[in-house]
PDB file of C-alpha atoms in Angstrom:
ATOM      1  CA  MET A  35      -7.826  -3.816 -13.152  1.00 69.00           C
ATOM      2  CA  CYS A  36      -4.608  -3.891 -11.116  1.00 86.00           C
ATOM      3  CA  VAL A  37      -3.004  -0.487 -10.524  1.00 93.00           C
ATOM      4  CA  HIS A  38       0.608  -0.166 -11.737  1.00 90.00           C
ATOM      5  CA  LEU A  39       2.486   3.056 -11.040  1.00 96.00           C
ATOM      6  CA  ALA A  40       5.906   4.465 -11.913  1.00 94.00           C
ATOM      7  CA  PHE A  41       8.230   3.855  -8.955  1.00 95.00           C
ATOM      8  CA  GLN A  42       9.703   7.062  -7.528  1.00 96.00           C
ATOM      9  CA  TYR A  43      13.141   5.948  -6.339  1.00 98.00           C
ATOM     10  CA  GLU A  44      14.297   9.381  -5.178  1.00 98.00           C
ATOM     11  CA  THR A  45      11.154   9.799  -3.088  1.00 98.00           C
ATOM     12  CA  ALA A  46      11.442   6.249  -1.734  1.00 98.00           C
ATOM     13  CA  THR A  47      15.085   6.773  -0.761  1.00 98.00           C
ATOM     14  CA  GLN A  48      14.293  10.024   1.011  1.00 98.00           C
ATOM     15  CA  ALA A  49      11.308   8.423   2.762  1.00 98.00           C
ATOM     16  CA  LEU A  50      13.643   5.782   4.225  1.00 98.00           C
ATOM     17  CA  ASN A  51      16.165   8.500   5.072  1.00 98.00           C
ATOM     18  CA  TYR A  52      13.460  10.594   6.748  1.00 98.00           C
ATOM     19  CA  LEU A  53      12.242   7.702   8.881  1.00 98.00           C
ATOM     20  CA  ALA A  54      15.796   6.785   9.861  1.00 98.00           C
ATOM     21  CA  GLY A  55      16.221  10.354  11.064  1.00 98.00           C
ATOM     22  CA  LYS A  56      13.071  10.027  13.169  1.00 98.00           C
ATOM     23  CA  SER A  57      14.650   6.962  14.765  1.00 98.00           C
ATOM     24  CA  GLY A  58      17.911   8.716  15.642  1.00 98.00           C
ATOM     25  CA  GLY A  59      19.727   7.868  12.421  1.00 98.00           C
ATOM     26  CA  THR A  60      19.473   4.062  12.375  1.00 98.00           C
ATOM     27  CA  LEU A  61      16.328   2.049  11.704  1.00 98.00           C
ATOM     28  CA  ASN A  62      15.334  -1.597  11.528  1.00 98.00           C
ATOM     29  CA  LYS A  63      14.588  -2.532   7.903  1.00 98.00           C
ATOM     30  CA  LEU A  64      11.418  -4.507   8.640  1.00 98.00           C
ATOM     31  CA  LYS A  65      10.077  -1.692  10.810  1.00 98.00           C
ATOM     32  CA  ALA A  66      10.852   0.826   8.065  1.00 98.00           C
ATOM     33  CA  LEU A  67       8.978  -1.239   5.474  1.00 98.00           C
ATOM     34  CA  LYS A  68       5.898  -1.440   7.684  1.00 98.00           C
ATOM     35  CA  LEU A  69       6.004   2.314   8.331  1.00 98.00           C
ATOM     36  CA  ILE A  70       6.318   2.928   4.580  1.00 98.00           C
ATOM     37  CA  PHE A  71       3.226   0.759   4.093  1.00 98.00           C
ATOM     38  CA  PHE A  72       1.222   2.826   6.579  1.00 98.00           C
ATOM     39  CA  ALA A  73       2.452   6.064   4.959  1.00 98.00           C
ATOM     40  CA  ASP A  74       1.516   4.780   1.488  1.00 98.00           C
ATOM     41  CA  ARG A  75      -1.898   3.601   2.726  1.00 98.00           C
ATOM     42  CA  TYR A  76      -2.593   7.007   4.278  1.00 98.00           C
ATOM     43  CA  HIS A  77      -1.485   8.901   1.189  1.00 98.00           C
ATOM     44  CA  VAL A  78      -3.446   6.677  -1.183  1.00 98.00           C
ATOM     45  CA  ARG A  79      -6.619   7.139   0.799  1.00 98.00           C
ATOM     46  CA  LYS A  80      -6.263  10.894   1.386  1.00 98.00           C
ATOM     47  CA  TYR A  81      -4.600  12.049  -1.839  1.00 98.00           C
ATOM     48  CA  GLY A  82      -5.179   9.337  -4.436  1.00 97.00           C
ATOM     49  CA  ARG A  83      -1.555   8.261  -4.825  1.00 97.00           C
ATOM     50  CA  PRO A  84       1.004   6.455  -2.649  1.00 98.00           C
ATOM     51  CA  VAL A  85       4.200   8.158  -1.476  1.00 98.00           C
ATOM     52  CA  THR A  86       6.546   5.668  -3.153  1.00 98.00           C
ATOM     53  CA  CYS A  87       4.423   4.385  -6.092  1.00 97.00           C
ATOM     54  CA  ASP A  88       6.201   1.055  -5.525  1.00 98.00           C
ATOM     55  CA  GLU A  89       4.890  -2.419  -6.342  1.00 97.00           C
ATOM     56  CA  TYR A  90       3.574  -4.093  -3.185  1.00 98.00           C
ATOM     57  CA  LEU A  91       3.953  -7.766  -2.364  1.00 98.00           C
ATOM     58  CA  ALA A  92       2.094  -9.656   0.344  1.00 98.00           C
ATOM     59  CA  MET A  93       4.759 -11.619   2.231  1.00 98.00           C
ATOM     60  CA  GLN A  94       5.042 -13.555   5.485  1.00 97.00           C
ATOM     61  CA  TYR A  95       5.647 -10.420   7.550  1.00 97.00           C
ATOM     62  CA  GLY A  96       2.993  -8.323   5.868  1.00 98.00           C
ATOM     63  CA  PRO A  97       2.904  -5.896   2.927  1.00 98.00           C
ATOM     64  CA  VAL A  98       6.290  -5.076   1.402  1.00 98.00           C
ATOM     65  CA  ALA A  99       7.112  -2.272  -1.011  1.00 98.00           C
ATOM     66  CA  SER A 100       9.470  -4.385  -3.121  1.00 97.00           C
ATOM     67  CA  SER A 101      11.865  -1.788  -4.525  1.00 97.00           C
ATOM     68  CA  VAL A 102      11.944   0.118  -1.238  1.00 98.00           C
ATOM     69  CA  LYS A 103      13.101  -3.136   0.363  1.00 98.00           C
ATOM     70  CA  ASP A 104      15.846  -3.413  -2.264  1.00 98.00           C
ATOM     71  CA  ILE A 105      16.991   0.136  -1.489  1.00 98.00           C
ATOM     72  CA  ALA A 106      16.988  -0.429   2.278  1.00 97.00           C
ATOM     73  CA  GLU A 107      19.279  -3.443   1.882  1.00 96.00           C
ATOM     74  CA  MET A 108      21.185  -2.171  -1.186  1.00 96.00           C
ATOM     75  CA  SER A 109      20.192  -5.320  -3.020  1.00 96.00           C
ATOM     76  CA  SER A 110      22.023  -6.527  -6.113  1.00 93.00           C
ATOM     77  CA  PHE A 111      18.630  -6.324  -7.871  1.00 91.00           C
ATOM     78  CA  LEU A 112      18.802  -2.527  -7.843  1.00 95.00           C
ATOM     79  CA  ASP A 113      19.246  -0.655 -11.088  1.00 94.00           C
ATOM     80  CA  ALA A 114      22.715   0.971 -11.103  1.00 96.00           C
ATOM     81  CA  LYS A 115      21.216   4.471 -11.310  1.00 97.00           C
ATOM     82  CA  VAL A 116      18.999   3.822  -8.286  1.00 97.00           C
ATOM     83  CA  ALA A 117      21.836   2.267  -6.272  1.00 97.00           C
ATOM     84  CA  THR A 118      24.182   5.169  -7.026  1.00 98.00           C
ATOM     85  CA  TYR A 119      21.587   7.669  -5.878  1.00 98.00           C
ATOM     86  CA  ALA A 120      20.524   5.754  -2.762  1.00 98.00           C
ATOM     87  CA  LYS A 121      24.109   5.181  -1.540  1.00 98.00           C
ATOM     88  CA  HIS A 122      24.493   8.930  -1.084  1.00 98.00           C
ATOM     89  CA  PHE A 123      21.787   8.879   1.596  1.00 98.00           C
ATOM     90  CA  ILE A 124      21.447   5.508   3.302  1.00 98.00           C
ATOM     91  CA  LYS A 125      23.712   2.572   4.041  1.00 98.00           C
ATOM     92  CA  PRO A 126      23.030  -0.911   5.427  1.00 97.00           C
ATOM     93  CA  VAL A 127      24.500  -1.476   8.899  1.00 97.00           C
ATOM     94  CA  ASN A 128      23.861  -5.233   8.793  1.00 96.00           C
ATOM     95  CA  LYS A 129      21.168  -7.603   7.543  1.00 95.00           C
ATOM     96  CA  ASN A 130      18.491  -5.983   9.698  1.00 97.00           C
ATOM     97  CA  PHE A 131      19.359  -2.292   9.994  1.00 98.00           C
ATOM     98  CA  PHE A 132      20.259   0.660   7.794  1.00 98.00           C
ATOM     99  CA  ARG A 133      21.358   4.167   8.667  1.00 98.00           C
ATOM    100  CA  SER A 134      21.173   7.664   7.289  1.00 98.00           C
ATOM    101  CA  VAL A 135      24.487   8.974   5.927  1.00 98.00           C
ATOM    102  CA  ALA A 136      23.302  12.370   4.602  1.00 98.00           C
ATOM    103  CA  ALA A 137      20.621  14.946   5.306  1.00 98.00           C
ATOM    104  CA  VAL A 138      17.176  14.349   3.802  1.00 98.00           C
ATOM    105  CA  ASP A 139      16.746  15.977   0.402  1.00 98.00           C
ATOM    106  CA  THR A 140      13.339  17.468   1.095  1.00 95.00           C
ATOM    107  CA  ASP A 141      13.030  18.562  -2.536  1.00 98.00           C
ATOM    108  CA  GLN A 142      12.179  14.917  -3.240  1.00 98.00           C
ATOM    109  CA  LEU A 143       9.364  14.811  -0.657  1.00 98.00           C
ATOM    110  CA  SER A 144       6.179  16.808  -1.086  1.00 98.00           C
ATOM    111  CA  GLN A 145       4.474  18.338   1.948  1.00 98.00           C
ATOM    112  CA  THR A 146       1.844  15.606   1.736  1.00 98.00           C
ATOM    113  CA  ASP A 147       4.557  12.916   1.542  1.00 98.00           C
ATOM    114  CA  ILE A 148       6.010  14.283   4.785  1.00 98.00           C
ATOM    115  CA  GLU A 149       2.509  14.451   6.269  1.00 98.00           C
ATOM    116  CA  ALA A 150       2.021  10.752   5.480  1.00 98.00           C
ATOM    117  CA  LEU A 151       5.440   9.757   6.845  1.00 98.00           C
ATOM    118  CA  ASP A 152       4.762  11.738  10.024  1.00 98.00           C
ATOM    119  CA  PHE A 153       1.378  10.015  10.306  1.00 98.00           C
ATOM    120  CA  ALA A 154       3.063   6.614  10.089  1.00 98.00           C
ATOM    121  CA  TRP A 155       5.765   7.533  12.603  1.00 98.00           C
ATOM    122  CA  ASN A 156       3.432   9.242  15.082  1.00 98.00           C
ATOM    123  CA  ASN A 157       0.854   6.457  15.030  1.00 98.00           C
ATOM    124  CA  PHE A 158       3.021   3.356  14.594  1.00 98.00           C
ATOM    125  CA  GLY A 159       6.609   4.349  15.377  1.00 98.00           C
ATOM    126  CA  ALA A 160       6.453   3.162  18.970  1.00 98.00           C
ATOM    127  CA  TYR A 161       5.844  -0.453  17.892  1.00 98.00           C
ATOM    128  CA  GLY A 162       8.585  -2.992  17.316  1.00 98.00           C
ATOM    129  CA  GLU A 163       9.077  -4.493  13.867  1.00 98.00           C
ATOM    130  CA  PHE A 164       7.315  -7.786  14.618  1.00 98.00           C
ATOM    131  CA  GLU A 165       4.414  -6.009  16.329  1.00 98.00           C
ATOM    132  CA  LEU A 166       4.036  -3.912  13.198  1.00 98.00           C
ATOM    133  CA  ALA A 167       4.147  -6.977  10.975  1.00 98.00           C
ATOM    134  CA  GLU A 168       1.387  -8.538  13.063  1.00 98.00           C
ATOM    135  CA  LEU A 169      -0.665  -5.332  12.859  1.00 98.00           C
ATOM    136  CA  THR A 170      -0.454  -5.256   9.065  1.00 98.00           C
ATOM    137  CA  HIS A 171      -1.881  -8.784   8.887  1.00 98.00           C
ATOM    138  CA  ALA A 172      -5.283  -7.373   9.855  1.00 98.00           C
ATOM    139  CA  TYR A 173      -5.482  -5.104   6.789  1.00 98.00           C
ATOM    140  CA  PRO A 174      -7.637  -6.385   3.910  1.00 98.00           C
ATOM    141  CA  GLU A 175      -5.048  -5.801   1.181  1.00 98.00           C
ATOM    142  CA  TRP A 176      -2.769  -8.356   2.905  1.00 98.00           C
ATOM    143  CA  LYS A 177      -5.472 -10.532   4.482  1.00 98.00           C
ATOM    144  CA  ARG A 178      -6.950 -11.523   1.126  1.00 97.00           C
ATOM    145  CA  HIS A 179      -3.654 -13.236   0.226  1.00 98.00           C
ATOM    146  CA  GLU A 180      -3.073 -14.977   3.560  1.00 97.00           C
ATOM    147  CA  SER A 181      -4.117 -18.445   2.409  1.00 97.00           C
ATOM    148  CA  ALA A 182      -2.045 -18.204  -0.796  1.00 98.00           C
ATOM    149  CA  LEU A 183       1.045 -17.354   1.275  1.00 98.00           C
ATOM    150  CA  LYS A 184       0.926 -20.831   2.773  1.00 96.00           C
ATOM    151  CA  HIS A 185       2.040 -22.084  -0.653  1.00 97.00           C
ATOM    152  CA  VAL A 186       4.069 -19.221  -2.198  1.00 98.00           C
ATOM    153  CA  ALA A 187       6.596 -16.695  -0.881  1.00 97.00           C
ATOM    154  CA  ASN A 188       4.763 -13.620  -2.107  1.00 98.00           C
ATOM    155  CA  VAL A 189       1.673 -12.398  -3.954  1.00 97.00           C
ATOM    156  CA  ARG A 190       1.265  -9.173  -5.874  1.00 97.00           C
ATOM    157  CA  MET A 191      -0.961  -6.638  -4.116  1.00 98.00           C
ATOM    158  CA  ASP A 192      -3.227  -3.965  -5.632  1.00 97.00           C
ATOM    159  CA  TYR A 193      -3.453  -0.350  -4.480  1.00 98.00           C
ATOM    160  CA  LEU A 194      -7.225  -0.444  -5.031  1.00 98.00           C
ATOM    161  CA  ASP A 195      -7.420  -2.821  -2.072  1.00 98.00           C
ATOM    162  CA  PHE A 196      -5.877  -0.099   0.137  1.00 98.00           C
ATOM    163  CA  LEU A 197      -9.293   1.574  -0.087  1.00 98.00           C
ATOM    164  CA  ASP A 198     -10.958  -1.271   1.812  1.00 98.00           C
ATOM    165  CA  ASP A 199     -11.423  -0.700   5.533  1.00 98.00           C
ATOM    166  CA  PRO A 200      -9.674  -2.834   8.163  1.00 98.00           C
ATOM    167  CA  PRO A 201     -11.434  -4.190  11.262  1.00 98.00           C
ATOM    168  CA  ALA A 202     -12.885  -1.512  13.548  1.00 97.00           C
ATOM    169  CA  ASP A 203     -10.052  -1.834  16.080  1.00 97.00           C
ATOM    170  CA  CYS A 204      -7.435  -0.940  13.418  1.00 98.00           C
ATOM    171  CA  ASP A 205      -6.506   2.549  12.250  1.00 98.00           C
ATOM    172  CA  PRO A 206      -7.853   2.892   8.686  1.00 98.00           C
ATOM    173  CA  CYS A 207      -5.080   5.424   7.908  1.00 98.00           C
ATOM    174  CA  PHE A 208      -7.612   8.094   6.921  1.00 98.00           C
ATOM    175  CA  SER A 209     -11.341   7.443   6.873  1.00 98.00           C
ATOM    176  CA  LEU A 210     -13.238   7.410   3.598  1.00 98.00           C
ATOM    177  CA  THR A 211     -16.910   7.377   2.686  1.00 98.00           C
ATOM    178  CA  ALA A 212     -18.145   5.059  -0.071  1.00 98.00           C
ATOM    179  CA  GLY A 213     -18.249   8.061  -2.413  1.00 98.00           C
ATOM    180  CA  ASP A 214     -14.688   9.043  -1.478  1.00 98.00           C
ATOM    181  CA  LYS A 215     -13.507   5.534  -2.302  1.00 98.00           C
ATOM    182  CA  GLU A 216     -14.993   5.736  -5.793  1.00 98.00           C
ATOM    183  CA  VAL A 217     -13.265   9.067  -6.438  1.00 98.00           C
ATOM    184  CA  VAL A 218      -9.903   7.808  -5.170  1.00 98.00           C
ATOM    185  CA  ALA A 219     -10.229   4.559  -7.143  1.00 98.00           C
ATOM    186  CA  ASP A 220     -10.780   6.585 -10.313  1.00 97.00           C
ATOM    187  CA  MET A 221      -7.708   8.710  -9.506  1.00 97.00           C
ATOM    188  CA  LEU A 222      -5.578   5.596  -9.036  1.00 98.00           C
ATOM    189  CA  LYS A 223      -6.819   4.042 -12.271  1.00 97.00           C
ATOM    190  CA  GLU A 224      -6.072   7.249 -14.173  1.00 96.00           C
ATOM    191  CA  LYS A 225      -2.541   7.425 -12.738  1.00 96.00           C
ATOM    192  CA  SER A 226      -2.046   3.761 -13.615  1.00 96.00           C
ATOM    193  CA  GLU A 227      -3.074   4.394 -17.222  1.00 95.00           C
ATOM    194  CA  ILE A 228      -0.732   7.410 -17.459  1.00 94.00           C
ATOM    195  CA  ALA A 229       2.123   5.296 -16.075  1.00 93.00           C
ATOM    196  CA  ARG A 230       1.344   2.540 -18.597  1.00 91.00           C
ATOM    197  CA  LEU A 231       1.507   5.011 -21.485  1.00 92.00           C
ATOM    198  CA  MET A 232       4.713   6.634 -20.220  1.00 87.00           C
ATOM    199  CA  LEU A 233       6.466   3.333 -19.593  1.00 80.00           C
ATOM    200  CA  GLY A 234       5.358   1.933 -22.924  1.00 70.00           C
TER     201      GLY A 234
END
């Protein structure tokens, strides 16, 4: 079973906005996407859901939350409703950077979302974007697709793989026992089924 969740575009926009604020108002897009990954990994493992509920793709520079990427660059792929909302809060500076243009709407971020974003910033915010990309390559949810990425641009990832532990020298983004992993996996599967029913 592959976990599919309902993307939370308001939360994703505010997560990018929040991280940009941590960086002084402007943030590198690649760095932001890696920090979002670490926040989602932490939140999945500790609370049984990601912050963004986005679809993840394994790509050359590591895991990418696909719709979050579209928001960060105001891609033409964005749904008009999502683009209209996001433009109130963030704006691309150029191909590589975006900036905050309004205060974070904290109503769209739960306390645990903020906890996860702070975890990502406090533990990984000092790294540059390419250092972060290299770091993410050690995590099993990306590593399992490494050979396939020699032949294709991206591969769909599964949130259940976020429960696997990285090598010992990598931060697991919240430690779990084997029993914890079973509980969290069941939570993810249940949320996936609810999303499937709601989305038809």
